Amino acid sequence: MEVKTDNAVAEMPVAAPTYWLTRFMILRLLGAVYAIAFLVAVNQIIPLIGKDGLTPVDSYLQQISNSLGKAGGFFRLPSIFWFGHSDAMLLMVSWAGLILSLIVVCGYANAVMMGVLWLLYLSIVHVGQEWYGFGWEIQLTETGFLAIFLCPLLDMRPFPKRPPPVIIIGLFRWIIFRLMLGAGLIKVRGDEVWRNSTALYYHFETQPIPGPLSRWFHFLPHKALKLGVWFNWLAELAAPFVVFWPRVARHIAGIVIILFQFNLILSGNLSFLNWLTIVPALACFDDDFWRRLLPRRLVNQAEAAAANAVISTPMVNTAWGIAIVIALLSIQPALNMVSPGQVMNRSFDPLDLVNTYGAFGSVGKERFNVVFEGTVDSDSTDKANWKPYLYKGLPVLPDKRPQQIAPYHLRLDWQMWFAAMGSPDDYPWTLHLQWKLLHNDPGAVGLFASNPFPDKPPHYIRAVLYRYSFAKAGDKPERWWNREKVSNWIPAMDANDPRLIAFLRSYGWMP
């Protein structure tokens, strides 16, 4: 008897992947990152760029207006703060962004809300000067812009009836491709220690703000640290090319990238960068992946929404229009990535829609920190009783364990990490900070962990450059750091020092 084989099941077409749960996860995590970013602004924007801040926004916008005109300045750096930038306005925008972000975290988002969040944060970034000059700031504006078109115009439900446009999911993959590959290429081109796989011998000790586990990572065997560099290459040079592959390969690439980000989260304090980078990496996964991980309640809601989905032609057409715009704006960033003169963390358009990224193209082999110190003595020499201003994140005291700060961002601490590699001439606002500390300015003092002179201002303030290195575990008494003084980075000055007064007046920071 002839037996027929039924190939009906084998010949059934594989269902196209859907992204209802992917959209849910992307928006929730992006909302959380937005919330942290706006919380940082609520706490720090006034002492940094407020009317009496270290680099007042009024002076900054006036300089741009003098150079480009007000209209030219607006089109070069679009921001709602061109229409008003009082301290009250700065805080109002920051609080509005925080509240809207928390609503998104709770599961409610639409295109209008995501558009407002993008506009508010873009406005802050464009007047934030060096305090907002980090790569993850334009990364957040680019990611936030795409998220607008992932949502229906008005429907705020976690699972609305409009399906997520697949082309926008693809554009999120384009972000993670450029993020990871750009970071990998800048390392290959930038420093021999990456090419010979020894970069991690130094990175955990010299990174901007070490975390509680950084010392443990630093003292791992060199073979393990070399393996870490090879994992870096896997995540940054290999995985990006797989994010556009079919389902299984794409899932593996997404897992590798996210595991790499969690490794960075555990080993240091890189602000909200790693969490933000995970956002576009989530686009590597479809609903088939998420339904194995997420609570059944969410999966059921997504399946019910998919069963009752209604295609919105305007939403689909808009998504394709955005894809065309992104494709055109991607030409320069793509050319930059393949260029021998690759630059990192730069925007090529006024709205920061498509940018180039990279991190740690070079790795320092020694750690230097600038520590502000004050004294109430009338003596300004080393014999005086100098007390340090403790940073909230950067190491100062040798016996203080590094803290977990990220995903929160300490903007002063990060800038002082950069400043330690330069001079006060490169960071003139450090003299303004010295002046404010001499007057116990509440905003400036509040950027530090504590005020060593709560009763009256110090007589002298100086900034000292120290060399730091991790102390081995088990030292008695317990020490986390070894340190030695290198030099005075800013000389000791009092509030009446004519050098300081003349300098501040030259920048318009003092009448």
Short mmCIF file of C-alpha atoms in Angstrom, two decimals:
data_model
loop_
_atom_site.label_atom_id
_atom_site.label_comp_id
_atom_site.label_asym_id
_atom_site.label_seq_id
_atom_site.Cartn_x
_atom_site.Cartn_y
_atom_site.Cartn_z
CA MET A 1 0.00 0.00 0.00
CA GLU A 2 1.36 3.42 -0.97
CA VAL A 3 1.77 5.83 1.90
CA LYS A 4 1.46 9.56 1.14
CA THR A 5 3.36 12.07 3.18
CA ASP A 6 1.35 15.09 4.24
CA ASN A 7 3.53 18.14 3.61
CA ALA A 8 0.76 20.62 4.36
CA VAL A 9 2.24 21.68 7.68
CA ALA A 10 5.74 21.99 6.25
CA GLU A 11 4.46 24.10 3.39
CA MET A 12 2.58 26.55 5.61
CA PRO A 13 4.13 30.00 5.39
CA VAL A 14 5.91 31.27 8.48
CA ALA A 15 3.91 34.07 10.06
CA ALA A 16 5.49 37.50 9.79
CA PRO A 17 6.84 38.71 13.14
CA THR A 18 4.77 41.18 15.11
CA TYR A 19 5.99 43.87 17.49
CA TRP A 20 3.18 44.77 19.91
CA LEU A 21 5.17 43.66 22.97
CA THR A 22 8.37 45.08 21.50
CA ARG A 23 6.75 48.51 21.25
CA PHE A 24 5.49 48.18 24.82
CA MET A 25 9.00 47.39 26.11
CA ILE A 26 10.72 50.10 24.06
CA LEU A 27 8.35 52.82 25.25
CA ARG A 28 8.46 51.77 28.91
CA LEU A 29 12.26 51.72 29.05
CA LEU A 30 12.56 54.94 27.06
CA GLY A 31 10.10 56.58 29.46
CA ALA A 32 12.28 55.49 32.39
CA VAL A 33 15.41 56.95 30.75
CA TYR A 34 13.57 60.19 30.01
CA ALA A 35 12.43 60.31 33.66
CA ILE A 36 16.01 59.99 34.92
CA ALA A 37 17.27 62.61 32.46
CA PHE A 38 14.60 65.11 33.47
CA LEU A 39 15.14 64.36 37.17
CA VAL A 40 18.81 65.25 36.68
CA ALA A 41 17.68 68.52 35.09
CA VAL A 42 15.31 69.27 37.98
CA ASN A 43 18.18 68.89 40.45
CA GLN A 44 21.09 70.40 38.53
CA ILE A 45 19.99 72.72 35.74
CA ILE A 46 19.74 75.87 37.89
CA PRO A 47 23.23 75.72 39.49
CA LEU A 48 24.73 74.78 36.12
CA ILE A 49 23.04 77.08 33.57
CA GLY A 50 20.54 79.15 35.54
CA LYS A 51 20.73 82.92 35.97
CA ASP A 52 23.47 82.56 38.60
CA GLY A 53 24.79 79.23 37.31
CA LEU A 54 28.33 78.29 36.42
CA THR A 55 27.68 78.99 32.73
CA PRO A 56 24.47 81.07 32.57
CA VAL A 57 22.20 80.29 29.65
CA ASP A 58 21.48 84.00 29.14
CA SER A 59 25.14 84.73 28.35
CA TYR A 60 25.34 81.69 26.10
CA LEU A 61 22.32 82.63 24.00
CA GLN A 62 23.52 86.22 23.79
CA GLN A 63 26.87 85.07 22.40
CA ILE A 64 25.11 82.98 19.76
CA SER A 65 22.79 85.88 18.89
CA ASN A 66 25.79 88.20 18.48
CA SER A 67 27.37 85.70 16.10
CA LEU A 68 24.40 84.37 14.11
CA GLY A 69 21.52 86.66 14.99
CA LYS A 70 18.58 85.45 17.05
CA ALA A 71 16.83 83.81 14.09
CA GLY A 72 20.07 82.19 12.91
CA GLY A 73 20.78 80.98 16.42
CA PHE A 74 17.31 79.47 16.70
CA PHE A 75 17.64 77.54 13.45
CA ARG A 76 21.14 76.38 14.38
CA LEU A 77 20.14 75.31 17.91
CA PRO A 78 16.35 75.03 18.07
CA SER A 79 15.06 75.41 21.63
CA ILE A 80 11.99 76.79 23.34
CA PHE A 81 14.37 78.68 25.63
CA TRP A 82 14.97 81.24 22.90
CA PHE A 83 11.52 82.55 23.89
CA GLY A 84 12.28 82.66 27.62
CA HIS A 85 14.94 81.14 29.85
CA SER A 86 14.31 82.32 33.38
CA ASP A 87 15.08 79.93 36.22
CA ALA A 88 11.35 79.36 36.58
CA MET A 89 11.13 78.41 32.89
CA LEU A 90 14.07 76.02 33.14
CA LEU A 91 12.48 74.29 36.12
CA MET A 92 9.02 74.22 34.57
CA VAL A 93 10.32 72.42 31.48
CA SER A 94 12.30 69.96 33.62
CA TRP A 95 9.33 69.16 35.86
CA ALA A 96 6.95 68.86 32.90
CA GLY A 97 9.33 66.40 31.26
CA LEU A 98 9.65 64.37 34.45
CA ILE A 99 5.88 64.12 34.94
CA LEU A 100 5.21 63.15 31.30
CA SER A 101 8.01 60.58 31.46
CA LEU A 102 6.48 58.91 34.49
CA ILE A 103 3.15 58.69 32.66
CA VAL A 104 4.94 56.85 29.84
CA VAL A 105 6.58 54.51 32.36
CA CYS A 106 3.10 53.67 33.66
CA GLY A 107 2.16 52.48 30.20
CA TYR A 108 0.44 55.44 28.58
CA ALA A 109 1.96 57.06 25.51
CA ASN A 110 0.96 58.51 22.18
CA ALA A 111 2.69 60.45 19.43
CA VAL A 112 1.74 63.83 20.90
CA MET A 113 3.16 63.00 24.32
CA MET A 114 6.36 61.52 22.91
CA GLY A 115 6.71 64.57 20.66
CA VAL A 116 6.45 66.92 23.62
CA LEU A 117 9.06 64.92 25.54
CA TRP A 118 11.41 65.06 22.57
CA LEU A 119 10.94 68.83 22.16
CA LEU A 120 11.48 69.53 25.86
CA TYR A 121 14.67 67.50 26.08
CA LEU A 122 16.03 68.80 22.78
CA SER A 123 15.47 72.33 24.15
CA ILE A 124 17.53 71.56 27.24
CA VAL A 125 20.34 69.88 25.30
CA HIS A 126 20.68 72.82 22.91
CA VAL A 127 21.27 75.34 25.72
CA GLY A 128 23.08 72.97 28.07
CA GLN A 129 26.55 73.80 26.73
CA GLU A 130 29.32 71.48 27.93
CA TRP A 131 27.07 70.08 30.64
CA TYR A 132 24.96 68.48 27.92
CA GLY A 133 27.76 67.75 25.48
CA PHE A 134 27.81 64.00 26.12
CA GLY A 135 27.00 61.53 23.36
CA TRP A 136 24.01 60.08 25.16
CA GLU A 137 22.23 63.43 25.09
CA ILE A 138 21.91 63.46 21.30
CA GLN A 139 21.38 59.70 21.47
CA LEU A 140 18.31 60.34 23.64
CA THR A 141 16.98 63.00 21.26
CA GLU A 142 17.44 60.68 18.26
CA THR A 143 15.86 57.71 20.02
CA GLY A 144 13.05 59.87 21.38
CA PHE A 145 12.28 61.27 17.94
CA LEU A 146 11.81 57.82 16.43
CA ALA A 147 9.58 56.79 19.34
CA ILE A 148 7.07 59.47 18.30
CA PHE A 149 6.24 57.49 15.17
CA LEU A 150 6.01 54.19 16.97
CA CYS A 151 2.76 55.39 18.59
CA PRO A 152 -0.71 56.33 17.37
CA LEU A 153 -1.39 60.04 17.30
CA LEU A 154 -3.79 60.21 20.26
CA ASP A 155 -4.53 56.71 21.60
CA MET A 156 -2.61 56.37 24.87
CA ARG A 157 -3.47 52.78 25.75
CA PRO A 158 -0.54 50.40 26.37
CA PHE A 159 -1.86 48.25 23.53
CA PRO A 160 -3.74 50.53 21.12
CA LYS A 161 -5.53 49.30 18.03
CA ARG A 162 -2.86 50.65 15.66
CA PRO A 163 -0.01 48.16 15.10
CA PRO A 164 3.56 49.46 15.40
CA PRO A 165 4.99 50.35 11.97
CA VAL A 166 7.58 47.74 11.06
CA ILE A 167 9.70 50.33 9.26
CA ILE A 168 10.13 52.24 12.54
CA ILE A 169 11.26 49.03 14.23
CA GLY A 170 13.83 48.77 11.46
CA LEU A 171 15.00 52.33 12.12
CA PHE A 172 15.55 51.46 15.77
CA ARG A 173 17.82 48.66 14.55
CA TRP A 174 19.63 51.24 12.42
CA ILE A 175 20.32 53.21 15.61
CA ILE A 176 21.77 50.22 17.46
CA PHE A 177 23.83 49.30 14.39
CA ARG A 178 25.44 52.75 14.29
CA LEU A 179 25.84 52.95 18.06
CA MET A 180 27.71 49.69 18.41
CA LEU A 181 29.70 49.79 15.19
CA GLY A 182 30.71 53.41 15.72
CA ALA A 183 31.95 52.58 19.22
CA GLY A 184 33.90 49.61 17.93
CA LEU A 185 35.52 51.43 15.01
CA ILE A 186 36.60 54.38 17.14
CA LYS A 187 38.39 51.94 19.44
CA VAL A 188 40.12 50.08 16.61
CA ARG A 189 41.35 53.37 15.18
CA GLY A 190 41.93 55.15 18.43
CA ASP A 191 44.29 53.38 20.78
CA GLU A 192 46.86 50.61 20.69
CA VAL A 193 45.60 49.19 23.99
CA TRP A 194 42.37 48.19 22.26
CA ARG A 195 44.17 46.60 19.34
CA ASN A 196 46.45 44.55 21.61
CA SER A 197 43.53 43.68 23.94
CA THR A 198 45.02 45.31 27.07
CA ALA A 199 42.54 48.20 27.38
CA LEU A 200 40.75 46.66 30.36
CA TYR A 201 44.01 46.56 32.31
CA TYR A 202 43.36 50.30 32.81
CA HIS A 203 39.73 51.12 31.97
CA PHE A 204 38.02 50.13 35.23
CA GLU A 205 40.41 52.29 37.25
CA THR A 206 40.55 55.30 34.93
CA GLN A 207 36.89 55.45 33.76
CA PRO A 208 34.98 58.63 34.67
CA ILE A 209 33.17 57.42 37.80
CA PRO A 210 34.08 53.94 39.08
CA GLY A 211 31.39 51.90 40.80
CA PRO A 212 31.33 49.50 43.76
CA LEU A 213 32.53 46.56 41.63
CA SER A 214 35.08 48.46 39.52
CA ARG A 215 38.01 47.50 41.75
CA TRP A 216 37.03 43.81 41.55
CA PHE A 217 36.96 44.04 37.76
CA HIS A 218 40.29 45.88 37.73
CA PHE A 219 42.12 43.13 39.61
CA LEU A 220 40.76 40.24 37.52
CA PRO A 221 43.46 38.07 35.88
CA HIS A 222 44.81 39.57 32.70
CA LYS A 223 43.51 36.63 30.67
CA ALA A 224 39.98 37.42 31.85
CA LEU A 225 40.45 41.10 31.01
CA LYS A 226 41.61 40.19 27.51
CA LEU A 227 38.53 38.02 27.12
CA GLY A 228 36.53 41.09 28.08
CA VAL A 229 38.06 43.03 25.19
CA TRP A 230 37.21 40.19 22.78
CA PHE A 231 33.62 40.22 24.06
CA ASN A 232 33.68 43.96 23.36
CA TRP A 233 34.65 43.21 19.75
CA LEU A 234 31.88 40.63 19.49
CA ALA A 235 29.27 43.13 20.70
CA GLU A 236 30.55 46.19 18.83
CA LEU A 237 32.02 44.85 15.58
CA ALA A 238 30.18 41.58 14.88
CA ALA A 239 26.71 41.80 16.45
CA PRO A 240 25.71 45.06 14.68
CA PHE A 241 25.82 43.34 11.30
CA VAL A 242 23.40 40.66 12.51
CA VAL A 243 20.64 42.95 13.82
CA PHE A 244 19.05 42.97 10.33
CA TRP A 245 19.24 39.19 9.87
CA PRO A 246 16.33 36.72 10.22
CA ARG A 247 14.71 36.09 13.58
CA VAL A 248 17.04 33.65 15.39
CA ALA A 249 20.27 35.38 14.39
CA ARG A 250 18.76 38.77 15.21
CA HIS A 251 17.69 37.56 18.64
CA ILE A 252 21.21 36.31 19.35
CA ALA A 253 22.69 39.67 18.29
CA GLY A 254 20.26 41.52 20.57
CA ILE A 255 21.12 39.26 23.50
CA VAL A 256 24.86 39.78 22.98
CA ILE A 257 24.45 43.57 22.84
CA ILE A 258 22.25 43.69 25.94
CA LEU A 259 24.55 41.37 27.93
CA PHE A 260 27.42 43.68 27.00
CA GLN A 261 25.46 46.68 28.29
CA PHE A 262 24.75 44.92 31.59
CA ASN A 263 28.44 44.17 31.94
CA LEU A 264 29.13 47.90 31.60
CA ILE A 265 26.36 48.70 34.09
CA LEU A 266 27.95 46.39 36.69
CA SER A 267 31.50 47.59 36.15
CA GLY A 268 31.08 51.38 36.31
CA ASN A 269 28.86 54.45 36.41
CA LEU A 270 28.20 55.49 32.80
CA SER A 271 25.13 57.60 33.52
CA PHE A 272 22.01 56.39 31.70
CA LEU A 273 24.03 55.57 28.56
CA ASN A 274 23.79 51.79 28.84
CA TRP A 275 20.07 51.74 29.62
CA LEU A 276 19.45 54.10 26.71
CA THR A 277 21.50 51.86 24.42
CA ILE A 278 19.34 48.88 25.39
CA VAL A 279 16.25 50.72 24.09
CA PRO A 280 16.99 50.32 20.33
CA ALA A 281 18.51 46.89 20.98
CA LEU A 282 15.03 45.76 22.08
CA ALA A 283 13.95 46.16 18.45
CA CYS A 284 15.93 43.00 17.68
CA PHE A 285 13.19 40.99 19.39
CA ASP A 286 9.64 40.29 18.20
CA ASP A 287 6.53 39.18 20.05
CA ASP A 288 7.46 35.52 19.71
CA PHE A 289 10.52 36.23 21.86
CA TRP A 290 8.73 38.37 24.44
CA ARG A 291 5.78 36.02 25.04
CA ARG A 292 8.24 33.56 26.57
CA LEU A 293 9.45 36.13 29.10
CA LEU A 294 6.66 38.54 29.94
CA PRO A 295 3.66 37.95 32.24
CA ARG A 296 0.75 36.17 30.62
CA ARG A 297 -1.49 39.15 31.32
CA LEU A 298 0.61 41.40 29.07
CA VAL A 299 0.87 38.74 26.39
CA ASN A 300 -2.91 38.32 26.38
CA GLN A 301 -3.44 42.06 26.05
CA ALA A 302 -1.02 42.22 23.12
CA GLU A 303 -2.68 39.28 21.40
CA ALA A 304 -6.13 40.83 21.88
CA ALA A 305 -4.89 44.10 20.39
CA ALA A 306 -3.35 42.26 17.44
CA ALA A 307 -6.60 40.38 16.83
CA ASN A 308 -8.53 43.64 16.64
CA ALA A 309 -5.86 45.71 14.91
CA VAL A 310 -6.84 48.43 12.47
CA ILE A 311 -4.22 49.62 10.02
CA SER A 312 -3.86 53.41 9.89
CA THR A 313 -2.84 54.48 6.41
CA PRO A 314 -1.71 57.97 7.57
CA MET A 315 0.41 56.37 10.31
CA VAL A 316 2.02 53.96 7.84
CA ASN A 317 2.64 56.69 5.25
CA THR A 318 4.13 58.97 7.89
CA ALA A 319 6.45 56.16 9.01
CA TRP A 320 7.69 55.69 5.45
CA GLY A 321 8.17 59.44 5.08
CA ILE A 322 10.29 59.48 8.24
CA ALA A 323 12.28 56.53 6.90
CA ILE A 324 13.13 58.50 3.76
CA VAL A 325 14.22 61.52 5.84
CA ILE A 326 16.36 59.32 8.10
CA ALA A 327 17.92 57.61 5.07
CA LEU A 328 18.97 60.96 3.59
CA LEU A 329 20.27 62.27 6.92
CA SER A 330 22.21 59.03 7.45
CA ILE A 331 24.57 59.65 4.54
CA GLN A 332 27.01 61.84 6.46
CA PRO A 333 27.04 59.74 9.65
CA ALA A 334 27.58 56.59 7.57
CA LEU A 335 30.44 58.19 5.64
CA ASN A 336 31.92 59.34 8.94
CA MET A 337 31.95 55.78 10.28
CA VAL A 338 33.99 54.47 7.35
CA SER A 339 36.27 57.52 7.28
CA PRO A 340 39.84 57.25 8.64
CA GLY A 341 39.16 60.57 10.37
CA GLN A 342 36.07 59.24 12.18
CA VAL A 343 34.66 61.60 14.81
CA MET A 344 32.34 60.44 17.57
CA ASN A 345 29.28 61.84 19.30
CA ARG A 346 28.45 64.51 16.76
CA SER A 347 25.21 65.70 15.23
CA PHE A 348 24.93 66.49 11.53
CA ASP A 349 21.56 68.25 11.55
CA PRO A 350 19.99 70.94 13.79
CA LEU A 351 17.40 68.55 15.24
CA ASP A 352 19.92 65.81 16.13
CA LEU A 353 17.90 63.25 14.16
CA VAL A 354 20.80 61.10 12.94
CA ASN A 355 24.11 61.28 14.76
CA THR A 356 27.46 59.57 15.00
CA TYR A 357 28.49 57.82 18.20
CA GLY A 358 31.44 56.26 19.97
CA ALA A 359 33.00 55.91 23.39
CA PHE A 360 36.44 55.40 24.95
CA GLY A 361 38.36 55.63 21.72
CA SER A 362 41.42 56.04 23.93
CA VAL A 363 41.98 54.76 27.45
CA GLY A 364 44.13 56.58 29.98
CA LYS A 365 46.68 54.52 31.89
CA GLU A 366 46.64 56.74 34.97
CA ARG A 367 43.79 58.31 36.89
CA PHE A 368 43.94 62.00 37.80
CA ASN A 369 41.33 63.86 39.83
CA VAL A 370 41.02 67.56 40.60
CA VAL A 371 39.90 68.13 44.19
CA PHE A 372 38.68 71.51 45.43
CA GLU A 373 39.94 72.30 48.91
CA GLY A 374 39.25 75.18 51.29
CA THR A 375 40.66 76.58 54.50
CA VAL A 376 39.57 79.16 57.06
CA ASP A 377 43.22 79.79 57.94
CA SER A 378 44.91 82.99 56.86
CA ASP A 379 47.74 80.83 55.48
CA SER A 380 47.42 79.68 51.86
CA THR A 381 50.40 77.29 51.86
CA ASP A 382 50.36 73.52 52.29
CA LYS A 383 50.76 74.06 56.05
CA ALA A 384 47.16 75.33 56.32
CA ASN A 385 44.33 73.05 57.42
CA TRP A 386 42.80 72.25 54.03
CA LYS A 387 39.44 70.49 53.85
CA PRO A 388 38.27 68.83 50.64
CA TYR A 389 34.91 69.28 48.94
CA LEU A 390 33.69 65.72 48.43
CA TYR A 391 32.17 64.92 45.05
CA LYS A 392 29.03 62.83 44.90
CA GLY A 393 30.67 60.33 42.57
CA LEU A 394 34.32 61.05 41.84
CA PRO A 395 36.79 59.63 44.37
CA VAL A 396 38.30 62.04 46.87
CA LEU A 397 38.95 60.24 50.18
CA PRO A 398 41.14 57.12 49.87
CA ASP A 399 39.03 55.16 52.37
CA LYS A 400 35.65 55.85 50.72
CA ARG A 401 34.17 53.04 48.65
CA PRO A 402 32.93 54.05 45.17
CA GLN A 403 29.15 54.34 45.08
CA GLN A 404 26.55 53.20 42.60
CA ILE A 405 25.39 56.41 40.93
CA ALA A 406 24.19 55.37 37.46
CA PRO A 407 21.75 55.63 35.81
CA TYR A 408 21.69 59.04 37.53
CA HIS A 409 24.09 61.53 35.93
CA LEU A 410 26.39 63.78 37.96
CA ARG A 411 27.25 66.46 35.45
CA LEU A 412 29.82 68.34 37.53
CA ASP A 413 31.68 65.12 38.37
CA TRP A 414 31.87 64.09 34.72
CA GLN A 415 33.16 67.48 33.64
CA MET A 416 35.77 67.44 36.40
CA TRP A 417 36.96 64.05 35.11
CA PHE A 418 37.59 65.70 31.75
CA ALA A 419 39.08 68.78 33.42
CA ALA A 420 41.72 66.66 35.17
CA MET A 421 43.12 65.86 31.72
CA GLY A 422 43.38 69.54 30.83
CA SER A 423 43.95 72.89 32.52
CA PRO A 424 41.77 75.69 33.96
CA ASP A 425 42.24 77.54 30.68
CA ASP A 426 40.35 74.71 28.98
CA TYR A 427 37.59 74.80 31.62
CA PRO A 428 37.18 78.46 32.61
CA TRP A 429 34.00 77.77 34.58
CA THR A 430 36.18 76.06 37.22
CA LEU A 431 37.34 79.55 38.27
CA HIS A 432 33.71 80.58 38.52
CA LEU A 433 33.13 77.53 40.71
CA GLN A 434 36.07 78.57 42.89
CA TRP A 435 34.50 82.02 43.31
CA LYS A 436 31.16 80.54 44.27
CA LEU A 437 32.73 78.23 46.84
CA LEU A 438 34.49 81.23 48.36
CA HIS A 439 31.01 82.68 48.94
CA ASN A 440 29.29 79.45 50.04
CA ASP A 441 26.93 79.75 47.09
CA PRO A 442 24.12 77.24 47.84
CA GLY A 443 23.74 76.12 44.23
CA ALA A 444 27.42 75.45 43.69
CA VAL A 445 27.92 73.81 47.08
CA GLY A 446 24.88 71.66 46.40
CA LEU A 447 26.68 70.05 43.46
CA PHE A 448 29.02 68.44 45.99
CA ALA A 449 28.22 65.73 48.53
CA SER A 450 28.58 68.08 51.50
CA ASN A 451 29.81 71.50 52.57
CA PRO A 452 32.95 71.35 54.73
CA PHE A 453 32.32 74.97 55.78
CA PRO A 454 28.65 75.15 56.79
CA ASP A 455 29.06 78.03 59.26
CA LYS A 456 31.07 80.54 57.26
CA PRO A 457 32.79 80.64 53.85
CA PRO A 458 36.43 79.54 53.63
CA HIS A 459 39.19 82.12 53.46
CA TYR A 460 40.99 80.41 50.58
CA ILE A 461 39.98 77.90 47.91
CA ARG A 462 42.36 75.94 45.74
CA ALA A 463 42.09 73.00 43.35
CA VAL A 464 44.67 70.22 43.64
CA LEU A 465 45.53 67.60 41.04
CA TYR A 466 45.97 64.12 42.53
CA ARG A 467 46.98 60.80 40.98
CA TYR A 468 44.76 57.92 42.12
CA SER A 469 45.09 54.15 41.82
CA PHE A 470 43.07 51.29 43.26
CA ALA A 471 44.38 49.87 46.54
CA LYS A 472 44.32 46.08 46.69
CA ALA A 473 41.55 44.52 48.74
CA GLY A 474 42.53 43.46 52.23
CA ASP A 475 44.77 46.44 53.02
CA LYS A 476 44.70 47.41 56.69
CA PRO A 477 43.28 49.87 57.46
CA GLU A 478 40.76 49.37 54.66
CA ARG A 479 41.57 51.59 51.72
CA TRP A 480 39.95 51.82 48.32
CA TRP A 481 42.43 54.22 46.74
CA ASN A 482 46.07 55.16 46.85
CA ARG A 483 46.70 58.78 45.98
CA GLU A 484 49.54 61.26 45.68
CA LYS A 485 49.55 64.98 45.08
CA VAL A 486 50.78 66.04 41.65
CA SER A 487 50.40 69.83 41.68
CA ASN A 488 48.09 72.73 42.43
CA TRP A 489 45.68 72.81 39.51
CA ILE A 490 44.21 76.20 40.52
CA PRO A 491 46.30 78.23 42.97
CA ALA A 492 44.89 79.20 46.35
CA MET A 493 42.92 82.45 46.06
CA ASP A 494 40.62 84.43 48.31
CA ALA A 495 37.50 86.37 47.35
CA ASN A 496 39.47 89.59 46.83
CA ASP A 497 42.18 88.14 44.63
CA PRO A 498 42.55 90.58 41.68
CA ARG A 499 43.47 87.73 39.30
CA LEU A 500 40.22 85.93 40.01
CA ILE A 501 38.11 89.09 39.83
CA ALA A 502 39.65 90.16 36.52
CA PHE A 503 39.11 86.71 35.05
CA LEU A 504 35.44 86.59 36.08
CA ARG A 505 34.80 90.05 34.67
CA SER A 506 36.35 89.05 31.35
CA TYR A 507 33.69 86.35 31.03
CA GLY A 508 30.85 88.54 32.22
CA TRP A 509 30.39 86.46 35.38
CA MET A 510 30.95 89.43 37.64
CA PRO A 511 29.97 93.12 37.21
#
